[in-house]
Short mmCIF file of C-alpha atoms in Angstrom, two decimals:
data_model
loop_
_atom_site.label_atom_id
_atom_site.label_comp_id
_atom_site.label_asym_id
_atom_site.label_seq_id
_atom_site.Cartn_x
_atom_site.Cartn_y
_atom_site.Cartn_z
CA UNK A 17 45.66 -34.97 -26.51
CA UNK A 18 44.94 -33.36 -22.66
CA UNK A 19 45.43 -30.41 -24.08
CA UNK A 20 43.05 -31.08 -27.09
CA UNK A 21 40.05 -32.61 -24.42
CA UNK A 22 40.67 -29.78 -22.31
CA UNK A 23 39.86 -27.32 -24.65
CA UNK A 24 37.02 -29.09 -26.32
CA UNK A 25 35.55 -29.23 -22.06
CA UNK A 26 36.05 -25.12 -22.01
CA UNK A 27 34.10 -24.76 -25.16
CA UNK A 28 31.13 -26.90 -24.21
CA UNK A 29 31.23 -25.21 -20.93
CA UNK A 30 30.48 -21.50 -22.79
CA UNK A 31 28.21 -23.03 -25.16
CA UNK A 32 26.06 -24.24 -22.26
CA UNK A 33 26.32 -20.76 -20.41
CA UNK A 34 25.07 -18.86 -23.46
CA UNK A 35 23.03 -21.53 -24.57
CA UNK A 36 20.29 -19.99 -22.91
CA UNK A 37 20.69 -16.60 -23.82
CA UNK A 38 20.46 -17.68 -28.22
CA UNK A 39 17.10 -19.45 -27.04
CA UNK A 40 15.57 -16.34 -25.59
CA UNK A 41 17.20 -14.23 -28.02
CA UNK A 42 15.23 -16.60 -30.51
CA UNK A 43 12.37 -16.80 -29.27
CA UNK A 44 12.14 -12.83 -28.68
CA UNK A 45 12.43 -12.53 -32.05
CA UNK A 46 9.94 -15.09 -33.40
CA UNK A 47 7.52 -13.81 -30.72
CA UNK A 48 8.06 -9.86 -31.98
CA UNK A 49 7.81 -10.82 -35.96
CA UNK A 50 4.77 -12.53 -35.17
CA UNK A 51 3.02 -9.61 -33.48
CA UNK A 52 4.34 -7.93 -36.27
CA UNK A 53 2.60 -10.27 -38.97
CA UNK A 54 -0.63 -10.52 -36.84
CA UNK A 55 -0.86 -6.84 -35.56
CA UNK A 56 0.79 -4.59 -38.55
CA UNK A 57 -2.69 -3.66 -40.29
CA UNK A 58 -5.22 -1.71 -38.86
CA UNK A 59 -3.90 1.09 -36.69
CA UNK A 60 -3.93 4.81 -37.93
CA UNK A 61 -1.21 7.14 -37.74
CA UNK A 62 -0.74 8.52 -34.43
CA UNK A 63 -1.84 12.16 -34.46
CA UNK A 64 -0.05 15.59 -33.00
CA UNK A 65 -2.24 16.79 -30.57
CA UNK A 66 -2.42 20.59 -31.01
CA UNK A 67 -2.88 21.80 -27.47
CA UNK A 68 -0.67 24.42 -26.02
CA UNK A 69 -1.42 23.09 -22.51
CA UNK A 70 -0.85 19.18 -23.19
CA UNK A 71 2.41 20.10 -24.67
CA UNK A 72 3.61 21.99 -21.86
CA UNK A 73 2.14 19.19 -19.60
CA UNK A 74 4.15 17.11 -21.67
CA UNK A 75 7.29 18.74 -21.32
CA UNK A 76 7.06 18.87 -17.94
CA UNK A 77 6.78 15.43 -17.49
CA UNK A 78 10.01 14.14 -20.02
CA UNK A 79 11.41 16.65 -18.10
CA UNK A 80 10.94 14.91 -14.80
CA UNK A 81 11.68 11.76 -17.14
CA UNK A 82 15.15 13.16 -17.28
CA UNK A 83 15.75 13.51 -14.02
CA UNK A 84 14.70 10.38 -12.87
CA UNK A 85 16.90 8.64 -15.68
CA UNK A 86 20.09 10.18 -14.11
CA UNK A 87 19.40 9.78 -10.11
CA UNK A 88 20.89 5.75 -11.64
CA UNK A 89 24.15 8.03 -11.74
CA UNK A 90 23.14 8.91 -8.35
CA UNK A 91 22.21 4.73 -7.79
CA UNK A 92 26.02 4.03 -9.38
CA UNK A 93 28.27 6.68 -6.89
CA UNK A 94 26.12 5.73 -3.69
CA UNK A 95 26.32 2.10 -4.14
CA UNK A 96 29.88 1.73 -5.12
CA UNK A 97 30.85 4.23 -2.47
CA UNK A 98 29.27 1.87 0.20
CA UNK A 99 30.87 -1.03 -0.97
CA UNK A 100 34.61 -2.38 -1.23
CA UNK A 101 37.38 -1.11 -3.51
CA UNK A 102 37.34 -4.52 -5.51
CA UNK A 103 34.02 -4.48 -6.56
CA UNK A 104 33.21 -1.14 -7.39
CA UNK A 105 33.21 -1.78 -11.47
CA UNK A 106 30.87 -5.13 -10.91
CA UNK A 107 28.82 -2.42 -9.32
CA UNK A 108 28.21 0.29 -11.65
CA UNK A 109 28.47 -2.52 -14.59
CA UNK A 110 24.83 -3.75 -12.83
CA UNK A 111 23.47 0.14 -12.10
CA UNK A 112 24.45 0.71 -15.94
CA UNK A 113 23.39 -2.29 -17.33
CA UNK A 114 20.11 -3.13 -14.90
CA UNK A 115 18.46 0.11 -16.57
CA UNK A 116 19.31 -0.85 -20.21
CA UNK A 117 18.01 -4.12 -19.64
CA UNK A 118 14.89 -3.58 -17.68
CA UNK A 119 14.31 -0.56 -20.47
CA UNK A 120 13.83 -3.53 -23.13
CA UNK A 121 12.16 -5.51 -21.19
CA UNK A 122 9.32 -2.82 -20.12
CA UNK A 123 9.07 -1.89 -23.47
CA UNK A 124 8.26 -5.43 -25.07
CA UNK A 125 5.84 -6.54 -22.24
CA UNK A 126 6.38 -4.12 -18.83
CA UNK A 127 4.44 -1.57 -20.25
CA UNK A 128 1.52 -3.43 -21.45
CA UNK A 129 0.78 -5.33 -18.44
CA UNK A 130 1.14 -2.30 -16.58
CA UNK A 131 -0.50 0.16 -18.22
CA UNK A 132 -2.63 -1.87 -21.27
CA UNK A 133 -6.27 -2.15 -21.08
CA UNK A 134 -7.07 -4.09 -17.94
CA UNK A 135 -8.19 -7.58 -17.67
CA UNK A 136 -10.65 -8.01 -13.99
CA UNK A 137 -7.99 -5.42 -12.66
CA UNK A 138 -4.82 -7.90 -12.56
CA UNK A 139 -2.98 -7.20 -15.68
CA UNK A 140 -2.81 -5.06 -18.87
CA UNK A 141 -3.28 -7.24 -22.21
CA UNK A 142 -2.26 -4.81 -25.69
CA UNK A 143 0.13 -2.56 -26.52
CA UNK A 144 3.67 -5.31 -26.27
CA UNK A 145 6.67 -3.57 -27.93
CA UNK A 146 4.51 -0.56 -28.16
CA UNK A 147 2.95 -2.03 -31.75
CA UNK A 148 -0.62 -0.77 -31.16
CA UNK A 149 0.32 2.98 -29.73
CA UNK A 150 -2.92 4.71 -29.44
CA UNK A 151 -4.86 7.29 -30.76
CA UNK A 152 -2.13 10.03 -30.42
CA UNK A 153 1.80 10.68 -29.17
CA UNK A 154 1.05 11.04 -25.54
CA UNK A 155 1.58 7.53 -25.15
CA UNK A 156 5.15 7.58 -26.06
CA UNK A 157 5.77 10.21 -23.05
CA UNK A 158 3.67 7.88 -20.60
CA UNK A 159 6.07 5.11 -21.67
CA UNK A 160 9.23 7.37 -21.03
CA UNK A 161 7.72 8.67 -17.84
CA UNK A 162 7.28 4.64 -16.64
CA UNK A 163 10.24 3.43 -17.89
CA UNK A 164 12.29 4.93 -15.71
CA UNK A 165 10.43 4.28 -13.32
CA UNK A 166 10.90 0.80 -13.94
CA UNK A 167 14.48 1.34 -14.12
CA UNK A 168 14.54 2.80 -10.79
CA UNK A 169 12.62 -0.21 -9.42
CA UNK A 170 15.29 -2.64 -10.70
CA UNK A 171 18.61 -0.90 -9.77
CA UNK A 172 17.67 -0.80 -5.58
CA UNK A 173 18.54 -4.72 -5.63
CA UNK A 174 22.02 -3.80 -6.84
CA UNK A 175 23.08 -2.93 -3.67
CA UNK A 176 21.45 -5.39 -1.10
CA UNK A 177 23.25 -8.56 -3.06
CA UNK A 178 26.86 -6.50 -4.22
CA UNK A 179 30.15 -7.95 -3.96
CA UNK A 180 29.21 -12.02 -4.24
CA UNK A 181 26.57 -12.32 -7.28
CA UNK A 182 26.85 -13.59 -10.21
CA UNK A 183 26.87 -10.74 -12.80
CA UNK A 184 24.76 -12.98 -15.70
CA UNK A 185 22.24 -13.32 -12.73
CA UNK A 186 21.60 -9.90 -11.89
CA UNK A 187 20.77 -9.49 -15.54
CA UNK A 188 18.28 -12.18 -15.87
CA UNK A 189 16.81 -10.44 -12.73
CA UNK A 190 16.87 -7.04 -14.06
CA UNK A 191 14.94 -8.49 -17.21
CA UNK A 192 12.10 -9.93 -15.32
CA UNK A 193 11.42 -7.04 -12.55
CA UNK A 194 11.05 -4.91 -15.78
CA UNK A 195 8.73 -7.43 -17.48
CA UNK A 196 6.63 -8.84 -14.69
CA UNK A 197 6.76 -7.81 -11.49
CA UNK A 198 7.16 -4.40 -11.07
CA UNK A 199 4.49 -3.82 -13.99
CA UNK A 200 1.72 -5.90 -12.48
CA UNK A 201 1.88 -3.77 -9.03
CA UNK A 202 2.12 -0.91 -10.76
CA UNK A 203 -1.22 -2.09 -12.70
CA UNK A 204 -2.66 -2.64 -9.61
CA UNK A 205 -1.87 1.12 -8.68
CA UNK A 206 -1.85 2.75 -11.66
CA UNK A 207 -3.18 1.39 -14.38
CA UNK A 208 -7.26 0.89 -13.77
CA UNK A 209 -6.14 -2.29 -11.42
CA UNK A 210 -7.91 -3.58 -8.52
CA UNK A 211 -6.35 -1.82 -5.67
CA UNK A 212 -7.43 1.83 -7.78
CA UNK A 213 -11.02 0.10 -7.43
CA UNK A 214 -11.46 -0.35 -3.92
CA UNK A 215 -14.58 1.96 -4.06
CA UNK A 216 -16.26 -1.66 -5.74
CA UNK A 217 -16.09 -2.84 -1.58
CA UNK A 218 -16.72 1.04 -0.20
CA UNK A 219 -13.20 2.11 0.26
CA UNK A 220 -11.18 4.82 -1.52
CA UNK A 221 -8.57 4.37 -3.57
CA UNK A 222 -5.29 3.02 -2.52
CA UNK A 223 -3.25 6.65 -3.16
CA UNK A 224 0.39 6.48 -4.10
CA UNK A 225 1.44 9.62 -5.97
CA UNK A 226 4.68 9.06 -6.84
CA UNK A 227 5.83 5.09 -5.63
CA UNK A 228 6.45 4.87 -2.50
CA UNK A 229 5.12 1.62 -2.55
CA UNK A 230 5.20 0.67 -6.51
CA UNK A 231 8.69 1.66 -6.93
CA UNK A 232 10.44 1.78 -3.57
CA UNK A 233 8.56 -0.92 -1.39
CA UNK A 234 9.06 -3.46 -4.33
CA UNK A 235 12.30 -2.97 -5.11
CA UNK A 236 13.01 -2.98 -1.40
CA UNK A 237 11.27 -5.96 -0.62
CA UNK A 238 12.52 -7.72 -3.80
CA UNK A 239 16.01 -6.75 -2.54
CA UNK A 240 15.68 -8.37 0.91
CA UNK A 241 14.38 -11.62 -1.37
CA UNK A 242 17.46 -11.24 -3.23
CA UNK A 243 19.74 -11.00 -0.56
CA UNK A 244 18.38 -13.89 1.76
CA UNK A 245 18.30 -16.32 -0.93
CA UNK A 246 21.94 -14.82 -2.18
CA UNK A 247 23.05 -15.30 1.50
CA UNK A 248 25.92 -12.56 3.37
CA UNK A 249 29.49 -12.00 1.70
CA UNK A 250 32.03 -13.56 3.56
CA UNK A 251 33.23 -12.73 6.65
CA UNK A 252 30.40 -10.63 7.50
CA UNK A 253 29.46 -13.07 10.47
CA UNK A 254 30.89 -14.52 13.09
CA UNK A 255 30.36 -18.00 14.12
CA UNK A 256 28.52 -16.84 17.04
CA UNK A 257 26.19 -14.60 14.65
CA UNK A 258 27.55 -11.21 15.25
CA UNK A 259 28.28 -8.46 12.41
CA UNK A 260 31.67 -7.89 11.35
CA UNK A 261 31.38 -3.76 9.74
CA UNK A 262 32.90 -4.33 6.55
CA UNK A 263 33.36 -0.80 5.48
CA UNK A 264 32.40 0.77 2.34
CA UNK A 265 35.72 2.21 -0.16
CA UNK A 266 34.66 5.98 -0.69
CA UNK A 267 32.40 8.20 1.46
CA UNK A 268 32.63 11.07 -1.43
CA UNK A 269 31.47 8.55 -3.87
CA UNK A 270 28.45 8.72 -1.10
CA UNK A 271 28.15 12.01 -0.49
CA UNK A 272 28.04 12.50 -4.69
CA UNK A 273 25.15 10.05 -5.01
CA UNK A 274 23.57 11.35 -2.48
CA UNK A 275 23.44 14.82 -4.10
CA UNK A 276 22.76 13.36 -7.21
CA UNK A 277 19.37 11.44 -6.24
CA UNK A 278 18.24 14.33 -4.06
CA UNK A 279 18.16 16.59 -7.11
CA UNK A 280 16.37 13.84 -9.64
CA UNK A 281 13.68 13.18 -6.80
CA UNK A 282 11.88 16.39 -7.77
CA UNK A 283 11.76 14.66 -11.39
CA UNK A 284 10.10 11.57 -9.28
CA UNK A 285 7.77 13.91 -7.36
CA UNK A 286 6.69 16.78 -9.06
CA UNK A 287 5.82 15.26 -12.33
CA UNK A 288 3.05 18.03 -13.76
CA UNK A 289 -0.10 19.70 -12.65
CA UNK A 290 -1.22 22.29 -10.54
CA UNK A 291 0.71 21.18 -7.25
CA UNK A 292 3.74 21.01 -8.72
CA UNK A 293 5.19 23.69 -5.99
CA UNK A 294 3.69 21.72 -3.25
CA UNK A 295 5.21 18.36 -4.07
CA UNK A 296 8.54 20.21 -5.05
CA UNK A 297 8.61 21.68 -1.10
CA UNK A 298 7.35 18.62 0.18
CA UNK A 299 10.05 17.12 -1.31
CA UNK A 300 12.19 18.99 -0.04
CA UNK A 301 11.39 19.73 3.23
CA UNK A 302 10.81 15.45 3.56
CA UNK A 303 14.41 14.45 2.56
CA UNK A 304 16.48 17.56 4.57
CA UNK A 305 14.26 16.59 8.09
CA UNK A 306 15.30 12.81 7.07
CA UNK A 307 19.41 14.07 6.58
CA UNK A 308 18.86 16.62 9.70
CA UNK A 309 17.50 13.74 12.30
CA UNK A 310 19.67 10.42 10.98
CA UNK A 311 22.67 12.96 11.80
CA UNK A 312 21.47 14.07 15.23
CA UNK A 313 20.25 10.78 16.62
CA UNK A 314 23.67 9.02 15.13
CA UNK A 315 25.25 12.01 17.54
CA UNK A 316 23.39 10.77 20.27
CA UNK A 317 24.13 7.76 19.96
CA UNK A 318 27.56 7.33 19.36
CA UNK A 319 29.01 10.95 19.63
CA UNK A 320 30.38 10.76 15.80
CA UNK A 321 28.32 13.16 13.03
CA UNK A 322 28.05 10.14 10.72
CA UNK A 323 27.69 11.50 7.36
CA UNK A 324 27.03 8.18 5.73
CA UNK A 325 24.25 7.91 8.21
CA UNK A 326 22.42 11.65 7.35
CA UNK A 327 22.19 10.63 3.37
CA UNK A 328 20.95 7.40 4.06
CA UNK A 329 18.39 9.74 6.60
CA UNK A 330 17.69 11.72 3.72
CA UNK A 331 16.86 9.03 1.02
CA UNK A 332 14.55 7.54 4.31
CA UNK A 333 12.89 11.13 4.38
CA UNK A 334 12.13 11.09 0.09
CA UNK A 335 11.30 7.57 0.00
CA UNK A 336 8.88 8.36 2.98
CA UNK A 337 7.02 11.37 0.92
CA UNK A 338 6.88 10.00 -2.55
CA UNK A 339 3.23 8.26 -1.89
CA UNK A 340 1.65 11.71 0.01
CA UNK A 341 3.96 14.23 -1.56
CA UNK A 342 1.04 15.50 -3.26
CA UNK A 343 -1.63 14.71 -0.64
CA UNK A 344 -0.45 16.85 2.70
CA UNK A 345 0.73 19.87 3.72
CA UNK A 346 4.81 21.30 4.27
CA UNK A 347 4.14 20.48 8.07
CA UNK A 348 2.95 17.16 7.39
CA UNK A 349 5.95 16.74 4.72
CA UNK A 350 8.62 17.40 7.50
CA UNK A 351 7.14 15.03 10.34
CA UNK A 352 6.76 12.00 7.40
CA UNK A 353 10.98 12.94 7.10
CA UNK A 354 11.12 12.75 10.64
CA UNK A 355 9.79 10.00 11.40
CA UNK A 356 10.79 8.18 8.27
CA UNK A 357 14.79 8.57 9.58
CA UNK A 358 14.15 6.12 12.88
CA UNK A 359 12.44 3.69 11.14
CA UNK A 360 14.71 3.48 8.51
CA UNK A 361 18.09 3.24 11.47
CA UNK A 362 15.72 0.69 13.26
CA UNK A 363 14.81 -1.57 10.36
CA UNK A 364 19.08 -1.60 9.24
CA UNK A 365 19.90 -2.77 12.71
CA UNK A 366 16.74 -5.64 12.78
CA UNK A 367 17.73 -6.28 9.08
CA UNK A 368 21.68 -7.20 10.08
CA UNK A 369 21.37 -8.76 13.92
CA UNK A 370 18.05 -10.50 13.95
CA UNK A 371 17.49 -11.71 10.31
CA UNK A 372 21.08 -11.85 9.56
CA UNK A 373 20.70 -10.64 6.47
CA UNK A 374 23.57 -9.08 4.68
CA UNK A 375 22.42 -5.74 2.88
CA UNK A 376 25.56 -3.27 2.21
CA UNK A 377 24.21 0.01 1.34
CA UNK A 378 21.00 -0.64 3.33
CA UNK A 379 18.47 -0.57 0.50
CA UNK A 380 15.78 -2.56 2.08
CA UNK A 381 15.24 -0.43 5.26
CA UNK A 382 15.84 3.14 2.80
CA UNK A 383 13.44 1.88 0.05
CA UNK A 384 11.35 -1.55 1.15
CA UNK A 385 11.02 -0.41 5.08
CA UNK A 386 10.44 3.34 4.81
CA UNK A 387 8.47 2.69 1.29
CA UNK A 388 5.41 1.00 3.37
CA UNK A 389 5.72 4.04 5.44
CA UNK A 390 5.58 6.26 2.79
CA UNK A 391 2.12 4.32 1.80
CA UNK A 392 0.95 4.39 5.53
CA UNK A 393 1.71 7.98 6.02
CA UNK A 394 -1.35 9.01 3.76
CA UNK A 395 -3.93 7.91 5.38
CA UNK A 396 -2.86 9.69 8.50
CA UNK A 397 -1.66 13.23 6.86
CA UNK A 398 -3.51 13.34 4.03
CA UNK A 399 -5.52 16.78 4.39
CA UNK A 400 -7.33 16.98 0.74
CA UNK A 401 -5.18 17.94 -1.29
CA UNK A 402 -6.09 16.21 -4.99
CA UNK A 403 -9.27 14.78 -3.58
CA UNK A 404 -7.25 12.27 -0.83
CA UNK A 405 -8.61 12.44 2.76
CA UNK A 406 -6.42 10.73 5.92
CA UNK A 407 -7.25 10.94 9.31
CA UNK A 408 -6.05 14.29 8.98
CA UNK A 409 -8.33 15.07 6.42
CA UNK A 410 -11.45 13.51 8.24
CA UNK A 411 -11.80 10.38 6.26
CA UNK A 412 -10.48 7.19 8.68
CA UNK A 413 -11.63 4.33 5.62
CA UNK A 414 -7.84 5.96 3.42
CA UNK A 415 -5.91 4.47 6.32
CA UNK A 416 -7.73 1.52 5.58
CA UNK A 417 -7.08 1.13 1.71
CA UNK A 418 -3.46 2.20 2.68
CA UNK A 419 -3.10 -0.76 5.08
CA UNK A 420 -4.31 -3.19 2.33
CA UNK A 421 -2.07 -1.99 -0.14
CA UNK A 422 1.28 -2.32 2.24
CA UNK A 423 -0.04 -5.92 2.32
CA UNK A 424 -0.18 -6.24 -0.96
CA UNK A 425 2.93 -5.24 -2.11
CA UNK A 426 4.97 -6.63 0.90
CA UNK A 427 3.73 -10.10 -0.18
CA UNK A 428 4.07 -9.43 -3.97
CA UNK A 429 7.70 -8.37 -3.75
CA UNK A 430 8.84 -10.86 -1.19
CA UNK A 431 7.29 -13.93 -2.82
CA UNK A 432 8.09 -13.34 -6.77
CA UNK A 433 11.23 -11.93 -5.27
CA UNK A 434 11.96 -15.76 -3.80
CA UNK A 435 10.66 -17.20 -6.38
CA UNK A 436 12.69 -15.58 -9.05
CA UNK A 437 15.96 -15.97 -6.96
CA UNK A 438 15.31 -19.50 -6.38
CA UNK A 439 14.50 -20.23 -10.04
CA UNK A 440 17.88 -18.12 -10.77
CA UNK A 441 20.30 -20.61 -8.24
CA UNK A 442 18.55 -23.34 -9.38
CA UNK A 443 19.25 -22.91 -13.01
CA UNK A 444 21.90 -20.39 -13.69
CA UNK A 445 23.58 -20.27 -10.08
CA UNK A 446 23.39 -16.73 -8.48
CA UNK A 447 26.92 -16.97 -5.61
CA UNK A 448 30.17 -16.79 -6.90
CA UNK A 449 32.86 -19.11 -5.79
CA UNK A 450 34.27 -18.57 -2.42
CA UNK A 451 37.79 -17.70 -4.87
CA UNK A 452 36.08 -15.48 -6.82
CA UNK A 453 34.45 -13.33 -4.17
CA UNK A 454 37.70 -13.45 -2.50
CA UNK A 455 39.17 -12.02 -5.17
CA UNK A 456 36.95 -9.47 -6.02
CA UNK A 457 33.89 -9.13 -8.50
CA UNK A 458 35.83 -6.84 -10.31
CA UNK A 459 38.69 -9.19 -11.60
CA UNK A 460 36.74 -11.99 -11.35
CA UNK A 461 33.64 -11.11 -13.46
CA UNK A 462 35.08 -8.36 -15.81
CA UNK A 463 38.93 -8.71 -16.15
CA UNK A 464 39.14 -5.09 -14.89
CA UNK A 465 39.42 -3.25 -11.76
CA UNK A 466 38.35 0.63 -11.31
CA UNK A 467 41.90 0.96 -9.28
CA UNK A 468 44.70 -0.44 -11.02
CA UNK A 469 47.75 1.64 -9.29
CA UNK A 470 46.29 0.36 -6.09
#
């Protein structure tokens, strides 16, 4: 009879953890068969554009697609690199599954609040689950080009809350950056929002070429969100507050990753158009000063050549030029990496020993910290280039739009980013069990481990 009640206890247990999964599953469905029913009639076929020069344009840019979609291989090595042994498959379950997720999610509503016809500047309203395409294909290769994108966005929490999250969690999380939050920045941005309007008050454009701020500053900033609310894995800090270095499993896994997102960054950068060899050196030149200084101040500092250190002083650099990449000159590209690599060594050391935050692989200074640079850095160095003027340039009102914009998105990420977390532990829980964690994510959470001989 124990043995009968227990049973019958384990079963309502699941049903109540996937209870909520059938609903939205449900209600996903009713909500895309009625757009169907409502929105099937009245648009033409989409039509082939025959234009030699759009479909090279076009090319180019699912080519860049590409190579963003595989810096999450990149995403996957680094993080589980920088982490411990007995999580590693928990972490490249999330990098996999955070872009497959936040894919679907972008394409029923991401993508139309993002980049739909805009409503006072604040949010797209047609075009959900791509039902009312437009006039011709290029929309389909604006959606690929965002997507990942999107995906991109999502995956930088991974690392900032590894090793004690609950996995179900980080999906519900990865659904609703892709739905919500990154999109309506973005629209902001991007997509004939308000912060693209700024000449309505006498101010140019916020400029962000290629996300410094819509991908990297709000999935930093989300991350840090994430990670307070999450709280530290154990044993990170003493009683007295101090840091315990709880070192990561594989520095080649690093060192791969590393590689791996340098080389898709020119697919985040370059994109198309005529400065596509200027944002491919700037790129370049950016992310090699950022390796080049993280190494030699590290030396300084402690007398060790700290690899981990110089990739994480690259990513600072290419995080740092993404917004102006296409806005200043080489010169300007290599002082933005330059600088870029303090800020981001200062922000991981405020990050662990005054907000005692927890953040493994140091996300939130590479991509939330060094992102508002990134924004900040063109209204000082942009010289012209695609009609943006810094102080550089002679135009002192950028700097201006630029400072409004690191406001923005700073207080976007960081309060949807609580508010979403809080919701999650709230409802769903988001820690695992002191056991658990002990244990490890990996045997907990998936019944596997990526080391069995060990």
């Amino acid at each position: 009879m124990l043995a009968k009640d227990w049973n019958l206890g384990i079963k309502e247990t699941n049903l109540r953890r996937f209870l909520p999964y059938v609903l939205a599953g449900l209600l996903a469905a009713a909500i895309m068969v009625g757009w169907n029913v409502a929105f099937a009639q009245g648009d033409p076929p989409l039509q082939e554009v025959d234009d030699p020069a759009t479909h090279l344009g076009n090319l180019t840019t699912m080519v860049a697609a590409f190579l963003v979609f595989f810096m999450q291989a990149g995403f996957a090595f680094l993080g589980a690199g920088l982490i411990r042994s007995k999580s590693t498959v928990n972490y490249m379950t999330k990098s996999f599954m955070d872009f497959a997720i936040a894919s679907l999610s972008f394409w029923a509503f991401g993508f139309a609040l993002m980049m739909g016809t805009s409503a006072a500047g604040i949010a797209g309203t047609d075009n959900f689950f791509l039902l009312s395409g437009g006039s011709d294909w290029q929309v389909y290769v604006d959606w690929m080009f965002q997507m990942v994108f999107a995906g991109t966005a999502a995956t930088i929490v991974a690392g900032t809350v590894a090793e004690r999250t609950k996995t179900q969690a980080y999906f519900a999380y990865s659904f609703l950056i892709g739905a919500i939050i990154y999109p309506l920045y973005g629209h902001w941005v991007w997509g004939g929002g308000w912060l693209g309007s700024l000449d309505a008050i006498g101010l140019p454009a916020a400029a962000d070429y290629a996300g410094s701020g819509v991908v990297h500053a709000v999935g930093g900033f989300v991350a840090l969100a994430g990670a307070a609310v999450v709280g530290p894995r154990m044993g990170k800090f003493n009683a007295d507050g101090s840091a315990n270095d709880l070192r990561g499993h594989n520095v080649p896994f690093v060192i791969i990753g590393t590689f791996i997102l340098f080389f898709g960054w020119f697919g985040f950068n370059i994109n198309s158009g005529s400065s596509i060899g200027l944002n491919a050196i700037n790129t370049l030149l950016a992310g090699a000063t950022g390796a080049v200084v993280a190494l030699y101040a590290q030396l300084i500092r402690t007398g060790k050549a700290d690899i981990l250190m110089s990739c994480n002083g690259a990513l600072a650099g290419l995080v740092g030029i993404t917004a102006p990449v296409a806005h200043v000159d080489p010169w300007a590209a290599v002082v933005i990496g330059a600088i870029a690599a303090p800020i981001m060594m200062i922000s991981v050391s405020v990050i662990e020993k005054v907000f005692k935050i927890d953040d493994p692989v140091g996300a939130v200074s590479v991509h939330g910290t060094c992102g508002l640079w990134g924004l900040l850095a063109v209204g000082i160095f942009a010289n012209g280039n695609n009609d943006v003027n810094g102080l550089v340039g002679g135009d002192g009102l950028q700097i201006v739009s630029q400072l409004i914009s690191m406001g923005v998105v700073l207080a976007w990420a960081l309060a949807t980013g609580f508010l979403m977390f809080l919701v999650l532990k709230v409802s769903m829980g988001v820690r695992l069990s002191p056991e658990e964690e002990e244990m490890g994510v990996d045997a907990s959470e998936h019944g596997i481990v990526a080391y069995p001989e060990g």
